[in-house]
XYZ file of C-alpha atoms in Angstrom:
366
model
C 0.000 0.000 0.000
C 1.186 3.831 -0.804
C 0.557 7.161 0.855
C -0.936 10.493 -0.848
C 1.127 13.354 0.630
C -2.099 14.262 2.114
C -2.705 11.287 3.928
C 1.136 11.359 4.833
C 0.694 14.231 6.304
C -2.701 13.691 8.138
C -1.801 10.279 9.326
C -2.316 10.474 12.820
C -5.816 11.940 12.022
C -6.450 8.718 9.371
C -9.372 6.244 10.127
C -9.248 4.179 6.745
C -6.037 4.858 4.912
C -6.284 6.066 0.970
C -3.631 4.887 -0.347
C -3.227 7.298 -3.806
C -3.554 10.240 -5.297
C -7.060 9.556 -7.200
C -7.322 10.391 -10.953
C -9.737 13.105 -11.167
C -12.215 11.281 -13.751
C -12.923 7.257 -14.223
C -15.297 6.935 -17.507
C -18.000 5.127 -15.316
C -18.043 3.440 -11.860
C -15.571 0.396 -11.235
C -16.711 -2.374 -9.881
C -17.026 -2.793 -6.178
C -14.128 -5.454 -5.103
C -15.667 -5.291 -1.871
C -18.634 -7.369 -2.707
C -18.708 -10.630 -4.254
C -20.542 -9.318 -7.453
C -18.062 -6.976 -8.159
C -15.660 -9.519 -8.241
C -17.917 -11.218 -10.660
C -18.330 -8.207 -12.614
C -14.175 -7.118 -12.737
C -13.124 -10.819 -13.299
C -15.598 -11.558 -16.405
C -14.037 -8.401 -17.940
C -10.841 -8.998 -17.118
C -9.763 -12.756 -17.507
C -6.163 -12.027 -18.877
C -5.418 -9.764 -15.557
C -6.313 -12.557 -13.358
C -4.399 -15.567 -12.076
C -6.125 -17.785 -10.131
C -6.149 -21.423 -8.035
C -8.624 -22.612 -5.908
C -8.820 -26.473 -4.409
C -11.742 -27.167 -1.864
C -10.879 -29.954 -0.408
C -13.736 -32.100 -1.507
C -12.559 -32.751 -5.231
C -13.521 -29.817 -6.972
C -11.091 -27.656 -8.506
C -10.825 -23.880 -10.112
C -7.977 -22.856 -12.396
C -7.522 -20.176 -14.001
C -3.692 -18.852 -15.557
C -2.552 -20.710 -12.197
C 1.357 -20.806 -13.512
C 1.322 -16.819 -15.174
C 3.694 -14.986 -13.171
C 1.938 -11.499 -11.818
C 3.152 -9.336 -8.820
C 2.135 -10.345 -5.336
C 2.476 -7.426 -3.567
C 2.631 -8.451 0.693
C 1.291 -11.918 -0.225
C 4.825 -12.211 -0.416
C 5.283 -12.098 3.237
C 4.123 -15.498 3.534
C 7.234 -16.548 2.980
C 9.134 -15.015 5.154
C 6.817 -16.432 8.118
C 7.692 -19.835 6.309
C 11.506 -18.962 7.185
C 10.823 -17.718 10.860
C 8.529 -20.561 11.880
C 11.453 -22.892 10.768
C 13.684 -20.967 12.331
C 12.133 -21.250 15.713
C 11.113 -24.321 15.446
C 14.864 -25.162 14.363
C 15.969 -22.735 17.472
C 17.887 -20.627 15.520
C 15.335 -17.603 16.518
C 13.633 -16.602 19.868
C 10.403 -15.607 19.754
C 10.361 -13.750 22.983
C 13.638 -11.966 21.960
C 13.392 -8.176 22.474
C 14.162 -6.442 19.684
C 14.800 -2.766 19.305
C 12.107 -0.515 17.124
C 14.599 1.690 16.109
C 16.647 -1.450 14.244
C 12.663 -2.527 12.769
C 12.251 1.062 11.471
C 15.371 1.292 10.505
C 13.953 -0.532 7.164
C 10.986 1.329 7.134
C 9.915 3.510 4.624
C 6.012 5.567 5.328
C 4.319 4.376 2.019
C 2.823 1.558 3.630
C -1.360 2.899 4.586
C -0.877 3.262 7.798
C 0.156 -0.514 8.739
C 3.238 0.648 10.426
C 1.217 3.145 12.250
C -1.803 0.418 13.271
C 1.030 -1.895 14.422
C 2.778 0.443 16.838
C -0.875 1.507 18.152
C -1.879 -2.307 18.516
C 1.707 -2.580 21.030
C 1.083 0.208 22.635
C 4.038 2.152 21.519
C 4.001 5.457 21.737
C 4.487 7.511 18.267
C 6.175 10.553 17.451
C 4.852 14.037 16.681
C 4.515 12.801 12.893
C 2.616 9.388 14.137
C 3.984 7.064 11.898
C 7.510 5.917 14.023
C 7.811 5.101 17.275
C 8.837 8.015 19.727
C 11.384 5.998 21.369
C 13.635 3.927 19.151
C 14.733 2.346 22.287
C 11.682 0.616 22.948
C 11.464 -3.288 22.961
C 9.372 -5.358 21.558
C 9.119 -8.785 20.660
C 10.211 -10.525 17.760
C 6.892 -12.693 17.757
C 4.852 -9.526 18.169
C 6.817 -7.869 14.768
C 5.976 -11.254 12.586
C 2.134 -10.706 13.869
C 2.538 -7.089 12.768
C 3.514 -8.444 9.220
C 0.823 -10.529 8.842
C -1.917 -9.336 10.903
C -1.651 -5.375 9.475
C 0.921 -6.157 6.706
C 3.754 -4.113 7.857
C 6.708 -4.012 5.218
C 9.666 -3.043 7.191
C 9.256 -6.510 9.344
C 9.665 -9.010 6.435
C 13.228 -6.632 5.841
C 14.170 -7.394 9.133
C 13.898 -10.911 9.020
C 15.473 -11.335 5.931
C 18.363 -9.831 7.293
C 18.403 -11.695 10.499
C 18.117 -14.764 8.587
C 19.433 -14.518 4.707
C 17.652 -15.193 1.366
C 18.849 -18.614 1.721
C 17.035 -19.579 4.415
C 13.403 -17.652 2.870
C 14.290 -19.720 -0.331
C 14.444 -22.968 1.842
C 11.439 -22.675 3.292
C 9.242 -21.949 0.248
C 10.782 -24.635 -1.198
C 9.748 -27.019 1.324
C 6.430 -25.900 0.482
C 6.524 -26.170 -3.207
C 7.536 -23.053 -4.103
C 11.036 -22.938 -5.370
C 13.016 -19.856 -5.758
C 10.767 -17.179 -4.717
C 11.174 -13.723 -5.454
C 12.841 -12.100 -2.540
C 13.083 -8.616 -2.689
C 14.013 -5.493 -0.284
C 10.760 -4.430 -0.014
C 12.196 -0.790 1.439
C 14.401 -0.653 -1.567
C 11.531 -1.628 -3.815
C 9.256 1.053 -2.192
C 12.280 4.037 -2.273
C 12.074 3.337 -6.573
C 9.441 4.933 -6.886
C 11.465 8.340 -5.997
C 13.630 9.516 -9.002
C 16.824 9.609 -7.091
C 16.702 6.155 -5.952
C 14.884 4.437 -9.426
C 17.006 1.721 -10.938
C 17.710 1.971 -14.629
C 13.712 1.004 -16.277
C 15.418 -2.164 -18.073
C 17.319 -3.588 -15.357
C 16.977 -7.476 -15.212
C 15.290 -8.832 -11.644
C 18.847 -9.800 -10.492
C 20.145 -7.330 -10.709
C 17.391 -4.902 -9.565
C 17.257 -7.504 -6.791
C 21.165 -6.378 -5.821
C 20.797 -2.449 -6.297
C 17.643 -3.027 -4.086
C 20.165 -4.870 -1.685
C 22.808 -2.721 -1.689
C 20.556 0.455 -1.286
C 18.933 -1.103 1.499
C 22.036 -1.367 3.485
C 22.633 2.345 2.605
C 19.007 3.431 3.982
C 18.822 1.205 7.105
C 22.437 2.206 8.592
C 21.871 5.807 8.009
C 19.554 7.598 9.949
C 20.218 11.217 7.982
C 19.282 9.763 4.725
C 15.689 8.218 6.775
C 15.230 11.782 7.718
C 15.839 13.460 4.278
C 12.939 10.401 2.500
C 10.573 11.429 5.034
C 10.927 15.112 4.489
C 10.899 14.835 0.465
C 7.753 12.423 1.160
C 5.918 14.900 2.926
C 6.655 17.982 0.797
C 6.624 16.060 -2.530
C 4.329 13.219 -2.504
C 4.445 10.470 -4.635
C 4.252 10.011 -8.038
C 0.773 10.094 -10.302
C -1.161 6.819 -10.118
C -0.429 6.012 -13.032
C 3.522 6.132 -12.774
C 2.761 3.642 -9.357
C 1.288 1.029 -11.079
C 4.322 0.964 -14.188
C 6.433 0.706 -10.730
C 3.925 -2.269 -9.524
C 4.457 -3.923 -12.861
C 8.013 -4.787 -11.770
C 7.720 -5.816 -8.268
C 7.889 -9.105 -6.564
C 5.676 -11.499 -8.533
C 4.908 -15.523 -8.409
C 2.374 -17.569 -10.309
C -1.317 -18.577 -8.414
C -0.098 -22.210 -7.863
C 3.407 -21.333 -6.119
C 1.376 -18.835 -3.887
C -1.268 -21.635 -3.299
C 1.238 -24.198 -2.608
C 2.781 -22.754 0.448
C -0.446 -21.659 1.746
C -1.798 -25.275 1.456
C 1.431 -26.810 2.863
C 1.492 -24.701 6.150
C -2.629 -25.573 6.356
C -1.884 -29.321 5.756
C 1.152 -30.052 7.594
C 1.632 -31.309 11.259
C 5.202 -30.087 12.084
C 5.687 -27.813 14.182
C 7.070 -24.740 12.166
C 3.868 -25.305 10.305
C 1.893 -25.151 13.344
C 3.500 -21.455 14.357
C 2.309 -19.914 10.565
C -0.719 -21.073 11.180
C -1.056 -19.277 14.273
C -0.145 -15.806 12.861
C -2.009 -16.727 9.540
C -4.884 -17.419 11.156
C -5.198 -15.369 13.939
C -6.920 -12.437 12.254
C -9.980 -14.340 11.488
C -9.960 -16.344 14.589
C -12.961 -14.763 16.409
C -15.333 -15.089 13.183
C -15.393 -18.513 11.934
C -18.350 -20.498 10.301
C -19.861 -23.327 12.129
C -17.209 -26.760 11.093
C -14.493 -24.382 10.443
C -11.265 -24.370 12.682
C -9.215 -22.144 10.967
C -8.760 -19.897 8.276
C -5.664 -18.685 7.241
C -4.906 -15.213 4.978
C -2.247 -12.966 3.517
C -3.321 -11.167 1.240
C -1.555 -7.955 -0.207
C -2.167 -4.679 -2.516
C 0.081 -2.325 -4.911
C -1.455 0.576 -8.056
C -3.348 -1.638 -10.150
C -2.700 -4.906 -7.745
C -4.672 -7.336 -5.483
C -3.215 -10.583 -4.262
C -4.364 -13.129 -1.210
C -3.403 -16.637 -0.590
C -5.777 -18.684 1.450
C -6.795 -22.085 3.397
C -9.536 -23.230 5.538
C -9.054 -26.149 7.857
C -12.519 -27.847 8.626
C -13.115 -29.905 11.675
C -14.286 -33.488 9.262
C -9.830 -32.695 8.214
C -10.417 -31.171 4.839
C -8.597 -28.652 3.796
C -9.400 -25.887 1.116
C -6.774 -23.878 -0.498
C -6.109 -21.303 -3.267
C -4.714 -17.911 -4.439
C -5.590 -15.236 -6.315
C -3.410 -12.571 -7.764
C -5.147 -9.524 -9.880
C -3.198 -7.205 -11.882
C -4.139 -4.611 -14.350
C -7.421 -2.238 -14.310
C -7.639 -1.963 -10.195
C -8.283 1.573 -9.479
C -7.334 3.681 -6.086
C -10.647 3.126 -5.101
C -10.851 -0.412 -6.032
C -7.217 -1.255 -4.326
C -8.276 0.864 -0.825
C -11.395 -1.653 -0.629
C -11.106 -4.619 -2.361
C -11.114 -7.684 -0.925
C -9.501 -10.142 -2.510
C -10.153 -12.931 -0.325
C -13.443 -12.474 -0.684
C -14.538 -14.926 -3.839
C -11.888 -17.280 -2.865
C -13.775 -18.239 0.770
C -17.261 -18.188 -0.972
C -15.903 -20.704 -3.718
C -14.215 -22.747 -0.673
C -17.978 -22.941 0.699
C -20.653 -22.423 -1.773
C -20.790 -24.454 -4.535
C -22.975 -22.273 -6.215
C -20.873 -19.774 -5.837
C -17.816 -21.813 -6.957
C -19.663 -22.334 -10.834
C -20.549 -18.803 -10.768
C -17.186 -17.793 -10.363
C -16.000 -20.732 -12.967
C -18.419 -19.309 -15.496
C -16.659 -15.463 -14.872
C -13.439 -17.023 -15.799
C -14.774 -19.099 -19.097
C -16.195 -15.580 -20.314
């Protein structure tokens, strides 16, 4: 998610973050992703934006452009709570560790709606006059509580910090484990500071190398504290770019394909280990309190960029069936669309309504 300047600089005042600058026309109303029939509505005109796999555990099956790669947005942070659930489990991490806010902000970058903001509120941790970092950097907090910030409000500096506490290798190892080789592992700060001119990466770079600039600016942003002062200040003077200009940028972020996405998210569902047993418990704790009746768990990470909506989901039943799928849209999403879609909506009501599952099928067939 991105900040308008405006809602950068009235964040403290900010009920339900907007998360661009809208264009000042649309040729008639979008669809509304928050509803099930505007799902129906957006999908049936846009099949070749849409990648899509959905298994409901009871031998019926959805598939739609389930290997065309597309960006994922925070749906990528799934993986990284792969790698940390391993690591505990492995004891190579400490949940109850302390860690400092100022080293979690230290990869933080405010273009993120709020969810840094939401995170520090849910801790209790005070903010600063500007309400988006914490007014102490020495204050503790810990390391379980920052992976639940990452997946319960999607906060993008945490999935930084535990790539660097743990390596790529070790985020590629566990999405491998759950079918999903080689993910696309990215500094999401460094990712976030191309949109601003000074920081953009030539336009044709190949991913590996984007992947290293992002690296190696990273490094450059989290160790120094002047340079986190001077990206705030042009933020709040300048803005961000036009709409338009954020979703080119979107194009060329993180992506994966439906299935890979799916994969993990039916692996951690279906698996008794133990590291599979702590993702479920930050995967499914947001939904915890509002579950149907045979349903004891649901699990979500879903995720949002210009012109992108992503989720990955399962739901564990009590009779040991398991449904799973992703969906990943990418194109025609407007600001609107992005601050209050849902994109987890039509893959639960496919999970438990057959009905709904062949009226979603027929969307896709056109």
């Amino acid at each position: 998610m991105l900040l308008s300047r405006r809602r950068l600089l009235a964040a403290t005042a900010a009920a339900t973050p907007l998360l661009f600058v809208a264009p000042s026309a649309l040729a008639e109303p979008a669809p509304d992703l928050a509803t099930p029939e505007g799902w129906l509505t957006w999908i049936s005109a846009h099949r070749d934006q849409l990648g899509l796999v959905l298994d409901d555990g009871r031998g019926n099956r959805l598939l739609h452009r389930p290997h065309a790669a597309q960006p994922l947005a925070s749906a990528i942070k799934v993986v990284h709570l792969a790698a940390y659930a391993t690591a505990v489990t492995e004891g190579r991490l400490d949940p109850a560790e302390q860690i400092r806010v100022g080293d979690w902000e230290s990869f933080y970058l405010p273009t993120d709606g709020l969810a840094h903001a939401n995170a520090l509120k849910h801790l209790n941790i005070p903010t600063d006059s500007t309400g988006l970092y914490a007014a102490d950097p020495e204050h503790r907090v810990a390391l379980d509580d920052l992976v639940s910030a990452m997946i319960t409000f999607s906060d993008s500096a945490a999935p930084d910090f535990i790539r660097s506490r743990l390596g790529e290798a070790a985020l590629h190892e566990a999405a491998a484990a759950g079918g999903w080789p080689r993910p696309d592992i990215r500094s999401m700060c460094a990712e976030y500071l191309f949109l601003l001119p000074e920081f953009a990466p030539p336009a044709q770079l190949p991913v590996p190398a984007r992947r290293a600039w992002g690296y190696q600016l990273e490094r450059r942003f989290s160790t120094d504290p002047d340079l986190r002062k001077r990206v705030l200040d042009e933020l709040m003077q300048d803005g961000l770019p036009p709409y338009q200009q954020q979703t080119t940028w979107a194009d060329r972020t993180m992506s994966a394909t439906a299935a890979q996405l799916a994969s993990l998210h039916r692996a951690i569902a279906g698996s008794s280990s133990e590291a599979a047993a702590v993702a479920r418990t930050h995967l499914e704790a947001p939904l915890s309190a509002h579950l149907p009746p045979g349903v004891v768990g649901i699990g979500m990470k879903g995720g949002s960029l210009p012109g992108v909506l992503t989720c990955g989901l399962t739901v564990r039943r009590a009779d040991g069936t398991i449904a799973s799928g992703a969906l990943l849209a990418h194109g025609d999403i407007s600001p609107d669309q992005v601050g209050s879609g849902d994109p987890g909506l039509p893959l639960l009501l496919a999970m438990q309504q057959p009905e709904w599952r062949d009226r979603l099928a027929r969307a896709m067939e056109g």
